[in-house]
Short mmCIF file of C-alpha atoms in Angstrom, two decimals:
data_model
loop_
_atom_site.label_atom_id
_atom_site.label_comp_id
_atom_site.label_asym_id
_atom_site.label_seq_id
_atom_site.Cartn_x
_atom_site.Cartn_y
_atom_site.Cartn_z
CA UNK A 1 -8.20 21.36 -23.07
CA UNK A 2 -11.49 21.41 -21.66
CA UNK A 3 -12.75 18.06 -19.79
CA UNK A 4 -16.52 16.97 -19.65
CA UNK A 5 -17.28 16.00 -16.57
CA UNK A 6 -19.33 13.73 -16.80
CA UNK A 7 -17.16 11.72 -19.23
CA UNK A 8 -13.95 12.30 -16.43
CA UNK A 9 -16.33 10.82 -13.77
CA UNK A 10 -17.36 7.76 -15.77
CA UNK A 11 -13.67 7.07 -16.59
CA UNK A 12 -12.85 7.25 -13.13
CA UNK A 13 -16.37 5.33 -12.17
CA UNK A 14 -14.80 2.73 -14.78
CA UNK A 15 -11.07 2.51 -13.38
CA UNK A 16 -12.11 2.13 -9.70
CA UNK A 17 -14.73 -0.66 -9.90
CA UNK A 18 -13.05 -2.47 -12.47
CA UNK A 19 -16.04 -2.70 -15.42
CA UNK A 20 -18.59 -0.49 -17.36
CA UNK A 21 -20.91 -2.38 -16.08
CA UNK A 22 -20.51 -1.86 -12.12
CA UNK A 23 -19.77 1.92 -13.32
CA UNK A 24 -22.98 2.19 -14.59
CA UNK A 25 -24.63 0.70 -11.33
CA UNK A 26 -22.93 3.55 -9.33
CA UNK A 27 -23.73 6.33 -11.59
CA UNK A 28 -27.18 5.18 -12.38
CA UNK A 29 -26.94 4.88 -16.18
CA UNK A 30 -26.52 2.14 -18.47
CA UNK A 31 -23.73 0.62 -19.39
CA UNK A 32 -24.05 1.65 -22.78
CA UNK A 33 -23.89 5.47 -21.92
CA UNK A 34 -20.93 5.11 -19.49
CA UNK A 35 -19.02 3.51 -22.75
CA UNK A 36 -20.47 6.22 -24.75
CA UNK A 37 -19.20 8.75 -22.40
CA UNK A 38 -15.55 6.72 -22.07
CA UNK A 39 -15.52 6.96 -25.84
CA UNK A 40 -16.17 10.41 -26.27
CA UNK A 41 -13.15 11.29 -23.64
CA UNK A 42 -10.83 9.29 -25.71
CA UNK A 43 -11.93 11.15 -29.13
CA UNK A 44 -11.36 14.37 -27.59
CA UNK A 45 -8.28 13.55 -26.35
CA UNK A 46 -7.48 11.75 -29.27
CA UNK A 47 -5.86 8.81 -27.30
CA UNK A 48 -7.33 5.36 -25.24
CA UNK A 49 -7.86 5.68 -21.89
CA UNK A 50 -8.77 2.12 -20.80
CA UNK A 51 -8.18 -1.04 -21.79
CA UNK A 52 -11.00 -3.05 -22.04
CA UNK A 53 -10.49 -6.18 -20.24
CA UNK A 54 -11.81 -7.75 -17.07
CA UNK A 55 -10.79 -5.88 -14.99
CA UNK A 56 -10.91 -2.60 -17.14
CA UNK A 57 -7.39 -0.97 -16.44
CA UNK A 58 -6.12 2.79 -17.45
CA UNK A 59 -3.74 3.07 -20.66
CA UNK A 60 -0.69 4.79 -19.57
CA UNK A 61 -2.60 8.39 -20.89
CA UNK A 62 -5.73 7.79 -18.65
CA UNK A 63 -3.19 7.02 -15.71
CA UNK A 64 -1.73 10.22 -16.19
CA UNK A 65 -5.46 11.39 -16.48
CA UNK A 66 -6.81 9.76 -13.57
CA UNK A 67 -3.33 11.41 -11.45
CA UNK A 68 -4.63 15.12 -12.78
CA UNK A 69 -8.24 14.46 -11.65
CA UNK A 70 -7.55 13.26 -8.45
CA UNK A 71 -5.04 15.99 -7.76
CA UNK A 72 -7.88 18.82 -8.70
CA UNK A 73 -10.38 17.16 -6.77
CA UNK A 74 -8.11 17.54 -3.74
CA UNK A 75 -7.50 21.31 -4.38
CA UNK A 76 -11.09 22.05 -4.93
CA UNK A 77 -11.93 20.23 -2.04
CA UNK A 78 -9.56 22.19 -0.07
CA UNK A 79 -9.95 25.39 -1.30
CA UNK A 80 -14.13 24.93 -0.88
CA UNK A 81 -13.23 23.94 3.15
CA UNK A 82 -11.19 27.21 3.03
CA UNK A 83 -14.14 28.91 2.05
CA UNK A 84 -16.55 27.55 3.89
CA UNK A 85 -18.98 29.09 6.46
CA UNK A 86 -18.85 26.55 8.46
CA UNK A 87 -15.50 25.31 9.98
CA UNK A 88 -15.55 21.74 9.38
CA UNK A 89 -15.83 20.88 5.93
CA UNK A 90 -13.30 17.43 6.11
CA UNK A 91 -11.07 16.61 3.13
CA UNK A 92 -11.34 13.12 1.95
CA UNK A 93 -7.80 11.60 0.63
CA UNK A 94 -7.11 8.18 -0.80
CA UNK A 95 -3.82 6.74 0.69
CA UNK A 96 -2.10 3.12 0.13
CA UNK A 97 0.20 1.84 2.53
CA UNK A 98 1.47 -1.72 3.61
CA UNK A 99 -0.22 -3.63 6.04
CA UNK A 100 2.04 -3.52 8.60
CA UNK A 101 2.46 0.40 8.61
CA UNK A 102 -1.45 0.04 9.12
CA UNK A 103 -1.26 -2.61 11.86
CA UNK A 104 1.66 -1.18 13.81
CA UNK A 105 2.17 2.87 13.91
CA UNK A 106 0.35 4.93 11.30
CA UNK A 107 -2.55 5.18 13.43
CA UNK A 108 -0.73 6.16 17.17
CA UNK A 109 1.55 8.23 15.19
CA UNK A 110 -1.13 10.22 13.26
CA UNK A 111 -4.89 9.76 14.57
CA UNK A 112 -4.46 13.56 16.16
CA UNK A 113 -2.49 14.66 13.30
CA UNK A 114 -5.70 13.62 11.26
CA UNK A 115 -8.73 15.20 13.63
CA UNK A 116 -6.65 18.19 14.12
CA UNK A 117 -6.41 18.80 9.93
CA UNK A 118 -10.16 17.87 9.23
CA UNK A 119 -9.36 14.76 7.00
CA UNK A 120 -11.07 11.98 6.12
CA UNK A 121 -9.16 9.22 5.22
CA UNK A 122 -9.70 6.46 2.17
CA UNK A 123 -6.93 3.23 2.85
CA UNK A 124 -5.74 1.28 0.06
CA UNK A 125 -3.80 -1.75 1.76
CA UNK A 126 -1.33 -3.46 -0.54
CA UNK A 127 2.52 -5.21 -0.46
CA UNK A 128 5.34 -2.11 0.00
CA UNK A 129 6.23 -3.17 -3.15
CA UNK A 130 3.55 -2.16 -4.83
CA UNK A 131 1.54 0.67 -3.36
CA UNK A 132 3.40 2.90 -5.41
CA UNK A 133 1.47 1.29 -8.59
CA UNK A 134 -1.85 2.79 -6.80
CA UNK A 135 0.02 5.77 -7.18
CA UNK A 136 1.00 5.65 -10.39
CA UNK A 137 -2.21 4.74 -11.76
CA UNK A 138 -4.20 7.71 -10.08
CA UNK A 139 -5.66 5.37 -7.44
CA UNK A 140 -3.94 6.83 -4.22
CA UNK A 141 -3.08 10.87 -3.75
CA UNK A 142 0.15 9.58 -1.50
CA UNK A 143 1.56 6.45 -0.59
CA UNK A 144 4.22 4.37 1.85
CA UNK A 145 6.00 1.82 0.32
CA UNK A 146 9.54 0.64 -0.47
CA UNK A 147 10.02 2.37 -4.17
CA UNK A 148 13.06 5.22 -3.29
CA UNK A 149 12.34 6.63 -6.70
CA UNK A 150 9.35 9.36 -6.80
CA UNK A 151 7.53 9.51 -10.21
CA UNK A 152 7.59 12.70 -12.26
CA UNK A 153 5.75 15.64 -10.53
CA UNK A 154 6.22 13.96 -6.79
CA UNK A 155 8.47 13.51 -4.02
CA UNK A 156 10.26 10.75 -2.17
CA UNK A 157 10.59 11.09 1.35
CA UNK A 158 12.83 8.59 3.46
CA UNK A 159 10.91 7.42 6.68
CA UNK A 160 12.83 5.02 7.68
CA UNK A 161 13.56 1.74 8.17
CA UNK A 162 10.63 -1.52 9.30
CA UNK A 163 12.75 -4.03 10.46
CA UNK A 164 11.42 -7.95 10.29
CA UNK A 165 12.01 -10.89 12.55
CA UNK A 166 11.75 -14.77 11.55
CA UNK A 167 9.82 -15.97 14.23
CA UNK A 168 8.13 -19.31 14.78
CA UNK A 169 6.15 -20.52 17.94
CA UNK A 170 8.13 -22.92 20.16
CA UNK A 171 5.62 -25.89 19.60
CA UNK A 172 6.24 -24.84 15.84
CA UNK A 173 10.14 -25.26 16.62
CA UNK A 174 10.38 -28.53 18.35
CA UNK A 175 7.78 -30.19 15.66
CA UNK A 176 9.46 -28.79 12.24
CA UNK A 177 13.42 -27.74 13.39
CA UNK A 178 14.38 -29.40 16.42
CA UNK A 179 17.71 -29.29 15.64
CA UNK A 180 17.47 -25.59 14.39
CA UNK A 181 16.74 -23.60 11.46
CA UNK A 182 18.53 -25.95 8.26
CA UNK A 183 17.37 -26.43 4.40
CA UNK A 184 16.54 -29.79 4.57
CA UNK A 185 13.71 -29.18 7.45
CA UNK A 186 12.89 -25.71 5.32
CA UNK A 187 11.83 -27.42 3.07
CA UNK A 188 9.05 -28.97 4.55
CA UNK A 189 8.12 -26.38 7.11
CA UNK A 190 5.12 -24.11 6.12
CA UNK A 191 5.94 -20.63 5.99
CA UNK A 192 3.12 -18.02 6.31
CA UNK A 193 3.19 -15.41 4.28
CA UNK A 194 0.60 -11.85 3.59
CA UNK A 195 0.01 -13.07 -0.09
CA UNK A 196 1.28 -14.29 -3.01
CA UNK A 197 2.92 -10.48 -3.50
CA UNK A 198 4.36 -10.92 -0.56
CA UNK A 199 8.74 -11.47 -1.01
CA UNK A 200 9.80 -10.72 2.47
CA UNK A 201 10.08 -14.83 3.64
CA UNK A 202 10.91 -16.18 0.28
CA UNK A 203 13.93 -13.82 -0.08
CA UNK A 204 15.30 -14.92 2.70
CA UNK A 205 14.72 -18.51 1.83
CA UNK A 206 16.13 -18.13 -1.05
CA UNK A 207 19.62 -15.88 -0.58
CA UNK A 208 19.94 -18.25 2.67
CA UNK A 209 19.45 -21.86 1.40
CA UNK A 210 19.18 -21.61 -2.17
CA UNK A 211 15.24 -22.28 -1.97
CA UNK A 212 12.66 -21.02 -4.54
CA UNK A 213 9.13 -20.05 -3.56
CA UNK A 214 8.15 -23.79 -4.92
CA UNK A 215 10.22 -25.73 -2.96
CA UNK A 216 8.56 -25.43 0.69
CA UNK A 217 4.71 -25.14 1.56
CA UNK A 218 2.98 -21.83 2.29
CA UNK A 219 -0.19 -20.58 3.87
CA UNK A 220 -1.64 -16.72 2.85
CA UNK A 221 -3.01 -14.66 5.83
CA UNK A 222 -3.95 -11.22 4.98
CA UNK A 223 -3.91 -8.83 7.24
CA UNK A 224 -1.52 -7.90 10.03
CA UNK A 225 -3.08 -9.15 13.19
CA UNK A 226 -4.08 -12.68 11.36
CA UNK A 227 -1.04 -13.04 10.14
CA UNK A 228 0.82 -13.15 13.90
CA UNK A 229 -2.18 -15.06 15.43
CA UNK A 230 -1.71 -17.78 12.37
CA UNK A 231 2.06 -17.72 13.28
CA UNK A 232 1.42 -17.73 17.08
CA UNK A 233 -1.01 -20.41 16.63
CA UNK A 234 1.89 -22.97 15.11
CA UNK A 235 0.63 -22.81 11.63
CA UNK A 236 3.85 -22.03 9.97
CA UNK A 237 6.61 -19.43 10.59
CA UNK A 238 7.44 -16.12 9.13
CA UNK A 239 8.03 -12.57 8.99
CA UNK A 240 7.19 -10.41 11.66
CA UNK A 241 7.75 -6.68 12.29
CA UNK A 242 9.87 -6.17 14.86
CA UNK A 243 7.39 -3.59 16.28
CA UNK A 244 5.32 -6.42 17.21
CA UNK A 245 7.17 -8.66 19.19
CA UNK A 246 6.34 -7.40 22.50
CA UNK A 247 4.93 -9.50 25.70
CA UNK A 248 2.20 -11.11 24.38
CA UNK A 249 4.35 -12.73 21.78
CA UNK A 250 6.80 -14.32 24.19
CA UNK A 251 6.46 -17.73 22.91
CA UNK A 252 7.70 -16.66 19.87
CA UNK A 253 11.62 -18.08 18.64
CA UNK A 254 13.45 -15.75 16.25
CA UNK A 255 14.82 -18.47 14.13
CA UNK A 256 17.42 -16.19 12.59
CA UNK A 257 18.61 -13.64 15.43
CA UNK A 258 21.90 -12.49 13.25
CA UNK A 259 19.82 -11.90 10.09
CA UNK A 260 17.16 -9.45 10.73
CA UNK A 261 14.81 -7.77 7.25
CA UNK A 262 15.32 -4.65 6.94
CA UNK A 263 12.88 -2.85 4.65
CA UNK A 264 13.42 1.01 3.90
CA UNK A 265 10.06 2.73 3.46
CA UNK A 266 9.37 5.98 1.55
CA UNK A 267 6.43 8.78 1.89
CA UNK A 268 5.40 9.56 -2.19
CA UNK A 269 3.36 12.15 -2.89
CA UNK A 270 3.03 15.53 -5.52
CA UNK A 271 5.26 18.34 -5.25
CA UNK A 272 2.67 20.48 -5.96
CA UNK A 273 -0.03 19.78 -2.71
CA UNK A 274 -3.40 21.69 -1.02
CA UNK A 275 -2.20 23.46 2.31
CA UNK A 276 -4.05 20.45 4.40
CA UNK A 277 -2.25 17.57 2.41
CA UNK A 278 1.22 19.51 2.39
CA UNK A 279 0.55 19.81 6.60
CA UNK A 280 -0.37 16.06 6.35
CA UNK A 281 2.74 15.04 4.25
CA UNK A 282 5.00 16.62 6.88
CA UNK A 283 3.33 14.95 9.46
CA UNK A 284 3.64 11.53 8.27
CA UNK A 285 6.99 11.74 7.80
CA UNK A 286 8.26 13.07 11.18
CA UNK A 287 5.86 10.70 12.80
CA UNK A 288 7.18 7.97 11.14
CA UNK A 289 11.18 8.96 11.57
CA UNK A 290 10.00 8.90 15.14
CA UNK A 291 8.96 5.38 15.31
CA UNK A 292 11.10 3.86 12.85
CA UNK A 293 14.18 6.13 13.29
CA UNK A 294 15.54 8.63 11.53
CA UNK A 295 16.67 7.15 7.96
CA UNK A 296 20.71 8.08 7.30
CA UNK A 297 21.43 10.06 4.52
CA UNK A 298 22.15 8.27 1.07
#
């Protein structure tokens, strides 16, 4: 199978912005020749590789595509840093990974882990529950997340487990569940949540007191730090990583002290890795059994 590539890089041009037009923008063509180029891929492979809507999106084959380009763009870039006059030639990798693995201890666990291998680092931040898509669809190289299953051609490893607290400020408390946490006041407190892909507070809603995600108010905060400030602040209440509940969040009531979240999460990546991301891959996983414990066997 031989691969043009300049009809691989305007696939994955298409893919990653989302249209043929903002592909064409970044390559500097039109948008005609980017669909020309698209078109010509599929021929020669002889199946679709995206499916034209808004945003474009990869067909199960270009997925599995996209995967295979990104996987030899890591080994050349590898092997060309091996072979390199100069010593530092970094290697650029494309990870996705939860918010709160971002906010709390990815980066004290592995910022020398990542200067002392050269890498550069691209962060996709999505729900746990769905970073392994990124993966999947050839967005990401590796990902955390909460999938246990790997995908065909990778790994699963266990890290360990991030364990949540329902917390609520105290002027929150007194205002919305003065006598206590109870469904009839649930269901007119405001919860704060990470997004609308975000499960963690409406699960335990609803295996607690029977409450679906429309039956109580909900603000969306992105983003770790916002979230806690917006929860600090008396917004709402919600869940909180227990890694974050240190002194400066003393104000804070855990509204549910017998009935902590426990989320498992899970290093993916392929079985077949450059020397750099294999070193990386290890390192991210005893970092993280080090700060979140390590996982028991299954």
């Amino acid at each position: 199978m031989n691969l043009d590539p300049r009809q691989t890089e305007a696939l994955r041009a298409v893919i990653e912005t989302g249209s043929f037009e903002q592909a064409a923008v970044r390559l500097h063509l039109t948008a005609s020749a980017v669909s020309q180029r698209v078109r010509a891929l599929e021929s020669n492979l002889g199946n679709p590789l995206v499916v034209r809507s808004r945003p474009a999106r990869a067909t199960p084959v270009g997925q599995r595509l996209l995967q295979y380009l990104h996987r030899v763009m890591q080994l050349e870039a590898d092997l060309a840093s091996d072979l390199a006059v100069e010593r530092y030639s970094p290697l650029l990798l494309t990870i996705a990974l939860n918010a709160d693995t971002l906010g709390t201890w990815f980066f004290p666990a592995l910022a020398q882990a990542l200067v002392n291998e050269e890498v550069l680092i691209d962060l996709i931040v999505e729900d746990q529950d769905h970073t392994y898509t990124l993966l999947e669809s050839g967005m990401a190289i590796g990902c955390i997340g909460s999938e246990e299953k790997p995908m065909k051609g990778c790994f699963a490893d266990a890290l360990g487990v991030m364990r949540y607290r329902l917390v609520a400020s105290k002027s929150f408390c007194q205002r919305w569940f003065p006598q206590g946490m109870n469904r009839n006041d649930a269901r007119r407190a405001p919860v704060v949540a990470y997004s609308h892909k975000d499960t963690l507070q409406a699960g335990f809603l609803e295996n607690h007191f029977g409450l679906l995600p429309d039956a109580y108010p909900c603000h969306y905060v992105p983003g770790t730090e916002p979230h806690l400030a917006a929860i600090c602040h008396g917004l709402g209440y919600g869940m909180v990583p227990e890694l974050l509940l240190g002194e400066s969040t003393g104000d804070l009531i855990d509204l549910a002290p017998d009935y902590p979240c426990d989320v498992k999460l899970y290093w993916h990546s392929w079985k077949v890795q450059s020397p750099r991301m294999e070193a990386l891959s290890k390192q991210i996983v005893d970092a993280a059994r080090v700060v979140l414990g390590t996982p028991l066997s299954e």
